Coordinates of C-alpha atoms in Angstrom, one line a residue:
D1 CA 51.8 155.1 80.2
L2 CA 52.6 152.4 82.7
G3 CA 56.4 152.6 82.2
G4 CA 58.5 149.5 82.3
R5 CA 59.7 147.2 79.6
V6 CA 57.6 145.5 76.9
A7 CA 58.6 142.3 75.1
A8 CA 56.6 140.5 72.3
S9 CA 56.4 136.7 72.7
G10 CA 54.3 134.3 70.6
G11 CA 51.7 137.0 69.7
L12 CA 51.4 138.2 73.3
Y13 CA 53.1 141.1 75.1
R14 CA 54.8 140.9 78.4
V15 CA 55.1 144.1 80.4
Q16 CA 57.6 144.2 83.2
L17 CA 57.7 146.9 85.9
G18 CA 60.2 147.3 88.7
P19 CA 62.5 146.4 90.3
F20 CA 60.8 146.9 93.6
T21 CA 62.5 146.8 97.0
T22 CA 59.6 145.2 98.9
S23 CA 56.7 142.9 98.2
A24 CA 54.3 145.6 99.4
E25 CA 55.7 148.0 96.8
A26 CA 55.3 145.4 94.1
A27 CA 51.7 144.7 95.3
R28 CA 50.8 148.4 95.1
A29 CA 52.1 148.6 91.5
R30 CA 50.2 145.5 90.6
D31 CA 47.0 146.9 92.1
G32 CA 47.5 150.1 90.2
V33 CA 47.8 148.3 86.8
A34 CA 44.8 146.1 87.7
R35 CA 42.7 149.3 88.3
R36 CA 43.8 150.4 84.8
G37 CA 42.2 147.4 83.2
Y38 CA 44.9 144.7 83.5
G39 CA 43.2 142.5 86.1
D40 CA 45.4 139.5 85.2
A41 CA 48.6 141.3 86.3
R42 CA 50.9 139.0 88.3
I43 CA 53.9 139.5 90.5
L44 CA 56.9 137.3 89.5
H45 CA 59.8 137.0 91.9
S46 CA 63.4 136.7 90.6
E47 CA 66.7 136.4 92.3

């Protein structure tokens, strides 16, 4: 279980984790999901 939120969109699923306080924390989470087989995971910044 990765945690976070899941939203269906056009036959795809978007999984959102966070919020994170620092970019380094977000990068660690992204690296963790990439190791679990989601190599195309990306960090999206919002305000």
